[in-house]
Coordinates of C-alpha atoms in Angstrom, one line a residue:
X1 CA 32.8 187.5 53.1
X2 CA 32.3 185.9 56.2
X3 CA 29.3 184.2 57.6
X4 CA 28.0 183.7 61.1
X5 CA 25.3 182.3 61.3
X6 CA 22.9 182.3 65.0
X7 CA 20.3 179.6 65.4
X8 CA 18.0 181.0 68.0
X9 CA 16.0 178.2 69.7
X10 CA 19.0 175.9 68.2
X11 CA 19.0 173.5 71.2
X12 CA 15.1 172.1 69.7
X13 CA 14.5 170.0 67.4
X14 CA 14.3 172.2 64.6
X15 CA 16.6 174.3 65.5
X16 CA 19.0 171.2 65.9
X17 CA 18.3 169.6 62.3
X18 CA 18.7 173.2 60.8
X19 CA 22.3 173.3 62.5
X20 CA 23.2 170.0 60.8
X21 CA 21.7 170.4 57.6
X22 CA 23.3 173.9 57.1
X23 CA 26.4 172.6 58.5
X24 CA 27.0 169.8 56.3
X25 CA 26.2 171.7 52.5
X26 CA 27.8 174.8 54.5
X27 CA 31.6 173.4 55.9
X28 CA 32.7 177.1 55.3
X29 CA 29.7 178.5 57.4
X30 CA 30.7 179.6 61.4
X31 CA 27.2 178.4 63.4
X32 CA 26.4 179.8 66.7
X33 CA 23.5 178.2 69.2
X34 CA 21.3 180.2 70.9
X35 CA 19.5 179.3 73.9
X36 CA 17.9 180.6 77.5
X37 CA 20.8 179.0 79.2
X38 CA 23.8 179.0 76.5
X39 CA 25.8 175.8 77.1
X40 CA 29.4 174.9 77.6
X41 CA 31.1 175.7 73.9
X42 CA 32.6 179.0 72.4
X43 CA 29.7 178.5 69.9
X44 CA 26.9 178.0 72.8
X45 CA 25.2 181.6 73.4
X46 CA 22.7 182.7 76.0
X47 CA 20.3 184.3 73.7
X48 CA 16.7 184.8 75.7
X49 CA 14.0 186.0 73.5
X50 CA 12.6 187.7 76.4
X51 CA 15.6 189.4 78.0
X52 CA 17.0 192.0 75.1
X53 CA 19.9 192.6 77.4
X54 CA 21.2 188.9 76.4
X55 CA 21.4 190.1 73.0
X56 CA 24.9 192.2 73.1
X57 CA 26.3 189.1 72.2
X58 CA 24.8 189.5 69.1
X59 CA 26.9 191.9 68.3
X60 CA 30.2 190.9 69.8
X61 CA 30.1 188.2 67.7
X62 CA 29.6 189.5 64.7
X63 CA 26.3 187.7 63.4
X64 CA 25.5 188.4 60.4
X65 CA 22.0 186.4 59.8
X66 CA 19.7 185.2 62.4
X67 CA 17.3 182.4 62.3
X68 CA 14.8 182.6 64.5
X69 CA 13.3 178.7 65.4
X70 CA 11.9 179.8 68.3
X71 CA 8.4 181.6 69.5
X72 CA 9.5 185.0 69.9
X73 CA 5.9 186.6 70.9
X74 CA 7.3 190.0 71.6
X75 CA 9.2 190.6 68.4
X76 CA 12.2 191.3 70.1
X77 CA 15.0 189.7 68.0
X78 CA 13.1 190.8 64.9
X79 CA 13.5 194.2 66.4
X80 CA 17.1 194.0 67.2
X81 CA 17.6 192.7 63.8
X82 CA 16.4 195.8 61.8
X83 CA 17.8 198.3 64.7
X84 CA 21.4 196.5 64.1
X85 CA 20.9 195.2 60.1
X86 CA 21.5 191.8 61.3
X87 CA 19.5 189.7 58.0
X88 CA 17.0 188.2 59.9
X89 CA 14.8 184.8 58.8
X90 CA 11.7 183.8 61.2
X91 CA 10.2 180.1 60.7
X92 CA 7.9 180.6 63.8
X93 CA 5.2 182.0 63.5
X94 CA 1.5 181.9 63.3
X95 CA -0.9 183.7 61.6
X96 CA -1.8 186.6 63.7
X97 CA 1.8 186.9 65.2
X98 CA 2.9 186.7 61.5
X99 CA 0.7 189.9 60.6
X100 CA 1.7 191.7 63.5
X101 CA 4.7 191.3 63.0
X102 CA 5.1 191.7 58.8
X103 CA 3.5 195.1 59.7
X104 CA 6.0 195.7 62.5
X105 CA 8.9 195.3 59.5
X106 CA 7.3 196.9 57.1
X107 CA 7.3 200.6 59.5
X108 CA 10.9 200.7 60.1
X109 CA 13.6 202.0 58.0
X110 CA 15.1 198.2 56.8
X111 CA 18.9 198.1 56.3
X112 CA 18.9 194.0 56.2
X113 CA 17.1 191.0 54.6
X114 CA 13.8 190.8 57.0
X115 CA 12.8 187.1 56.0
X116 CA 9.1 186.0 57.2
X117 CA 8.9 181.8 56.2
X118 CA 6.3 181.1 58.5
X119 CA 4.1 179.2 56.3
X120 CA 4.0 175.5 56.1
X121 CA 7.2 173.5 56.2
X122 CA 9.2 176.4 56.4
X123 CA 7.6 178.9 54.3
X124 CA 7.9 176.2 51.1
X125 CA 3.9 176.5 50.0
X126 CA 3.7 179.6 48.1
X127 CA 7.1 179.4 46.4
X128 CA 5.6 175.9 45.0
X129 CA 2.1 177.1 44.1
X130 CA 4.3 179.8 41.9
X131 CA 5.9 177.0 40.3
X132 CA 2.6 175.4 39.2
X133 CA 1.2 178.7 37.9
X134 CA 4.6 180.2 35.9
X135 CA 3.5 182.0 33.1
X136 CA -0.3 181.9 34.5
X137 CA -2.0 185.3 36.3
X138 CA -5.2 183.8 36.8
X139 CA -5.6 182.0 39.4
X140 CA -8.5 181.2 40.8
X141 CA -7.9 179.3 43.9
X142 CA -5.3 177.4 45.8
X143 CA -5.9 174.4 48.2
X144 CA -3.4 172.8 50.5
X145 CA -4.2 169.3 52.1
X146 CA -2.1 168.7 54.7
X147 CA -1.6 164.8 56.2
X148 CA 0.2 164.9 59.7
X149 CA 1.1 161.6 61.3
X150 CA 1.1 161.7 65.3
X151 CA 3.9 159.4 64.9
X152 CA 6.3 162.3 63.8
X153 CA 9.2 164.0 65.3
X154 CA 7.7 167.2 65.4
X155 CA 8.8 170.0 67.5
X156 CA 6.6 171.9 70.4
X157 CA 5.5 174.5 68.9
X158 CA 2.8 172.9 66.5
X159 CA 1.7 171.2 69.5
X160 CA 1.1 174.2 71.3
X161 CA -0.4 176.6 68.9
X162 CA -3.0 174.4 67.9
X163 CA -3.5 173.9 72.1
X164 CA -4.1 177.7 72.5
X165 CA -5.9 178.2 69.0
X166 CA -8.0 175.2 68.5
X167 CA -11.5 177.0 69.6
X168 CA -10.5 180.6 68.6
X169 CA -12.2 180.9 65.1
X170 CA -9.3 182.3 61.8
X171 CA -9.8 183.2 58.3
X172 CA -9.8 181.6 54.8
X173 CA -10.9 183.2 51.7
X174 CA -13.4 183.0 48.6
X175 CA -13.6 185.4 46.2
X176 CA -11.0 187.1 48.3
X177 CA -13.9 187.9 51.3
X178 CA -13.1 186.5 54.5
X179 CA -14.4 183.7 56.0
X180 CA -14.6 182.7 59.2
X181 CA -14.0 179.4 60.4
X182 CA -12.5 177.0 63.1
X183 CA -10.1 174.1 63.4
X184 CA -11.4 170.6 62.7
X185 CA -14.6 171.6 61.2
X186 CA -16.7 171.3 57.2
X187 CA -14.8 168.4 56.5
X188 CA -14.1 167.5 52.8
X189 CA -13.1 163.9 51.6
X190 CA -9.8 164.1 49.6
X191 CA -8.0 161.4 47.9
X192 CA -4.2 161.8 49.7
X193 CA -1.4 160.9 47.4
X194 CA 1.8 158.2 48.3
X195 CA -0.9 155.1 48.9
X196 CA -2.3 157.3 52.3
X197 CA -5.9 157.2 50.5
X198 CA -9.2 158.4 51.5
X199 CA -9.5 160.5 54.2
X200 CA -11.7 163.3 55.7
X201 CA -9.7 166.5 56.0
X202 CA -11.1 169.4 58.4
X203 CA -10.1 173.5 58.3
X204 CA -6.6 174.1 59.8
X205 CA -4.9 177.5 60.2
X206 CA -1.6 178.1 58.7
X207 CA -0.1 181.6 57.8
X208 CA -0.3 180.6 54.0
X209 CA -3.7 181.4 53.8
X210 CA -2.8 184.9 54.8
X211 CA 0.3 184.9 52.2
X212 CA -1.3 183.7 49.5
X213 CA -4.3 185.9 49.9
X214 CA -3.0 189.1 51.0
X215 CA 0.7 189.1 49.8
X216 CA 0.0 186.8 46.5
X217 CA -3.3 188.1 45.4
X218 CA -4.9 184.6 45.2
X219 CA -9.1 185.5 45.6
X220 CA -9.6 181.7 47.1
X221 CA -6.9 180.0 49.5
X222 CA -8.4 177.0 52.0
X223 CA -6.3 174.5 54.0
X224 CA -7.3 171.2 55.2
X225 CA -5.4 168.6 57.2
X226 CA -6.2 165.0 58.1
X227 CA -4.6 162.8 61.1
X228 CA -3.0 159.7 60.2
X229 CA -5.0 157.7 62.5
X230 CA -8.7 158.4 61.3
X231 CA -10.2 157.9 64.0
X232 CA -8.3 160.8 66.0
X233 CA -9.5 162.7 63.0
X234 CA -12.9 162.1 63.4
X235 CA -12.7 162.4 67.5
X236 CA -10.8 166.3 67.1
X237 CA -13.9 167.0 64.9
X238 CA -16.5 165.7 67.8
X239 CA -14.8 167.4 70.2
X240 CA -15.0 170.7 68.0
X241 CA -18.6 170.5 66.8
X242 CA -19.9 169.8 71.0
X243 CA -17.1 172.1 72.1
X244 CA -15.6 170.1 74.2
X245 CA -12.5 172.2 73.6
X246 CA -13.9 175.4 75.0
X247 CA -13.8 173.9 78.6
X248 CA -10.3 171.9 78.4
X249 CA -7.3 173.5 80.3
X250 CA -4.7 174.4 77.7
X251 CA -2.7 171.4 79.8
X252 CA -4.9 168.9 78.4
X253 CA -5.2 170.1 75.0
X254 CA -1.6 170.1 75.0
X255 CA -1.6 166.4 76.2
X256 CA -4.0 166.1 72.8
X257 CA -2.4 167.4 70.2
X258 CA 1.5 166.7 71.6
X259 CA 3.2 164.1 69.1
X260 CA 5.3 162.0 71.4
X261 CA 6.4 160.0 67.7
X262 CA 9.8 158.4 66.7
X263 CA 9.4 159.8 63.1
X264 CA 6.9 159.5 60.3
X265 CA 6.6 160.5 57.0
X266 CA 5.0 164.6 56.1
X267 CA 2.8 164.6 53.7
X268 CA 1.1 167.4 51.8
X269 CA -0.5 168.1 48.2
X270 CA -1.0 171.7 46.8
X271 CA -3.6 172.2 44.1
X272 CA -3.7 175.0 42.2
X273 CA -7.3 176.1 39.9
X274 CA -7.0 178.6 37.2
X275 CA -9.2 179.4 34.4
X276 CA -7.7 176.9 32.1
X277 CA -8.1 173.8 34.9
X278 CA -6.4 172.8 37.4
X279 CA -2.5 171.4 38.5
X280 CA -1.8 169.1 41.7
X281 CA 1.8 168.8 43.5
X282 CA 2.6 166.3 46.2
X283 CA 4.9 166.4 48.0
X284 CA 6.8 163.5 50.5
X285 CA 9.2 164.0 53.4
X286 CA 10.2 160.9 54.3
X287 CA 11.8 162.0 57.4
X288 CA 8.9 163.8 58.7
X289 CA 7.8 167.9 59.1
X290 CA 11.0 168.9 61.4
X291 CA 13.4 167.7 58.3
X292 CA 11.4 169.2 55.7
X293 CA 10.9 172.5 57.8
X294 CA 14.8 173.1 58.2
X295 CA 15.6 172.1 54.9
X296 CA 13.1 174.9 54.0
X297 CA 15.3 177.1 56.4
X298 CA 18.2 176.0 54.7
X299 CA 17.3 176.9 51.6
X300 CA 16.1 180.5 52.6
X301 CA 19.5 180.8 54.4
X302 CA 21.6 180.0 51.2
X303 CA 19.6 182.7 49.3
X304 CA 20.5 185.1 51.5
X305 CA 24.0 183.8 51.6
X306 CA 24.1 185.0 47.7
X307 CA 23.7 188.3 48.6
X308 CA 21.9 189.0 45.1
X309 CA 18.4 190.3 47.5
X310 CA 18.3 194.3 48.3
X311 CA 17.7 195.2 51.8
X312 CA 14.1 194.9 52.5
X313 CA 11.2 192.5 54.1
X314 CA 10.8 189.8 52.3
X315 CA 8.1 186.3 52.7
X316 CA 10.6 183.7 52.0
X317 CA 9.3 182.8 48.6
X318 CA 10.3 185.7 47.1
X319 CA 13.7 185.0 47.5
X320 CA 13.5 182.2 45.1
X321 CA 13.0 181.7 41.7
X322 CA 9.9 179.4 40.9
X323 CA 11.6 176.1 39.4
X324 CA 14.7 176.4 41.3
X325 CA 13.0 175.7 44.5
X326 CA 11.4 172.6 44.0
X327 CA 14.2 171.4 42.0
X328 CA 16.2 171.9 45.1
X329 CA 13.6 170.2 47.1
X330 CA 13.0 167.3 44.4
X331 CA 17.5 166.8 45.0
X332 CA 16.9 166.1 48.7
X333 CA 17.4 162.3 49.4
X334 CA 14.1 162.0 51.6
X335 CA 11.6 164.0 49.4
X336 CA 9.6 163.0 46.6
X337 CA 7.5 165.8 44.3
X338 CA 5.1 164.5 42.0
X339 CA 2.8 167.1 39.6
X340 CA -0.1 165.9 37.5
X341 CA -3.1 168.2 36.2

């Protein structure tokens, strides 16, 4: 059968390091890039998220998956996708535009793969907590600890969700009630695996608390992140607890949190608390967040490629099973997994 593949938003630097990656364990795989302005190749496709009529091409082309690395607010590829069953994987989105649009998916008559990997690092956290608790139905709670080095290549869209979210209050859970909380605040000290150390780590808002709760059935899910420099840490908490924030344009908090980095390491350590105790997993990309997030995309995309999934909406976990993931993570060059109870 044959493959083509569009990469929307695949002239940014995710989208660019999914194109590689899939290209080089894909030879056989035909690629297309998708962008506001197309570009000077048969393979270069105007393809504006917020102009449907640029989407025909779609079709005369014949794609057959989609990979949406760019902020599509108004759902509009995701509808295209179902209205055309085009398999369709999303790596974009947060929280609330995640919900919206789950809910969107989950209305409509599906004739395609509808793929949701939103979490963190490309949708890779709840496919790994299912790893540590195989074979286990009680769990109790998960926490993520997130370390995130300024220095990294990151793309824009981190950068500008926590800008326009970073004094808007979100959700974690205990005891599966909601609770609500905001960036950067009820800091916890947490020992940070690979030699990173000591460091106080505040509340940050990913869609995995929303997965793991809601979709998973875990009754406690909290994520914390810590800056590499601590003292950036410490300042983003200041700024929160005065609100300093709250009078900001969203120009400067931009400027704040924009990473302007050559490349860093991505760090992050899930632990997972059942009844019988409790099971840690770090993980390393040495190459930083963008690499680990399209691997992630990758490895969704190859799934899909094994056409073994029914036609349905699916969070990105699901398409794997538990071990297999990781194992395919742990046989990536630039990533280290350690697990320790």
């Amino acid at each position: 059968m044959e493959h083509n593949i569009l990469v929307v938003g695949g002239n940014g630097l995710v989208g660019k390091t999914i194109i590689r990656i899939l290209k080089s364990r894909n030879p056989h795989i035909h690629i297309f890039t998708g962008g506001r302005k197309g570009g000077n190749t048969e393979n270069d496709l105007r393809v504006d998220v917020t102009d449907p009529a640029s989407f025909q091409v779609i079709s005369d082309k014949k794609i057959s998956l989609i990979i949406l690395s760019v902020n599509d607010r108004s759902d509009n590829i995701l509808r295209f996708a179902i209205d055309n069953g085009i398999d369709y994987l999303d790596i974009t989105k947060p929280t609330p535009d995640l919900v919206r649009a789950y809910n969107l998916a989950k209305s409509r008559n599906v004739n395609s793969r509808i793929v949701f990997s939103s979490g963190w690092m490309g949708g890779i956290v709840s496919g790994l907590v299912k790893t540590l608790s195989a074979g286990k139905s009680d769990i109790q709670e998960v926490k993520l600890f997130v370390y995130y080095s300024v220095k990294d290549l990151a793309g824009e869209s981190s950068a500008h969700f926590m800008a326009e979210n970073v004094d808007k209050a979100f959700i974690r859970y205990e005891n599966n009630k909601e609770v609500s909380i905001r960036h950067f605040l009820d800091s916890e000290k947490f020992d940070f695996p690979f030699g990173i150390g000591s460091r106080e780590a505040y509340n940050f808002d990913v869609p995995d608390l929303y997965i793991l709760n809601q979709i998973e059935k875990v009754p406690g899910v909290s994520v914390k992140m810590t800056y590499n420099s601590k003292l950036i840490t410490w300042l983003l908490g200041a700024f929160q607890k005065v609100r300093i924030f709250n009078i900001l344009s969203l120009k400067e908090r931009r400027m704040i949190f924009g990473s302007s980095g050559k490349g860093d390491q991505s760090v992050f350590e899930i632990i997972v608390k059942t009844k019988q105790g409790s099971e840690k997993l770090s993980l390393k990309s040495e190459k930083g967040q963008a690499e680990l997030t399209a691997l992630s995309a990758v490895l969704h995309t190859e799934e899909l490629l094994k056409n073994i999934h029914e036609n349905s909406v699916f969070f990105s976990h699901q398409l794997h099973q538990p071990y297999s993931l990781m194992e395919k993570l742990k046989a990536y060059e630039t990533i280290q997994i350690n697990t320790s109870k």
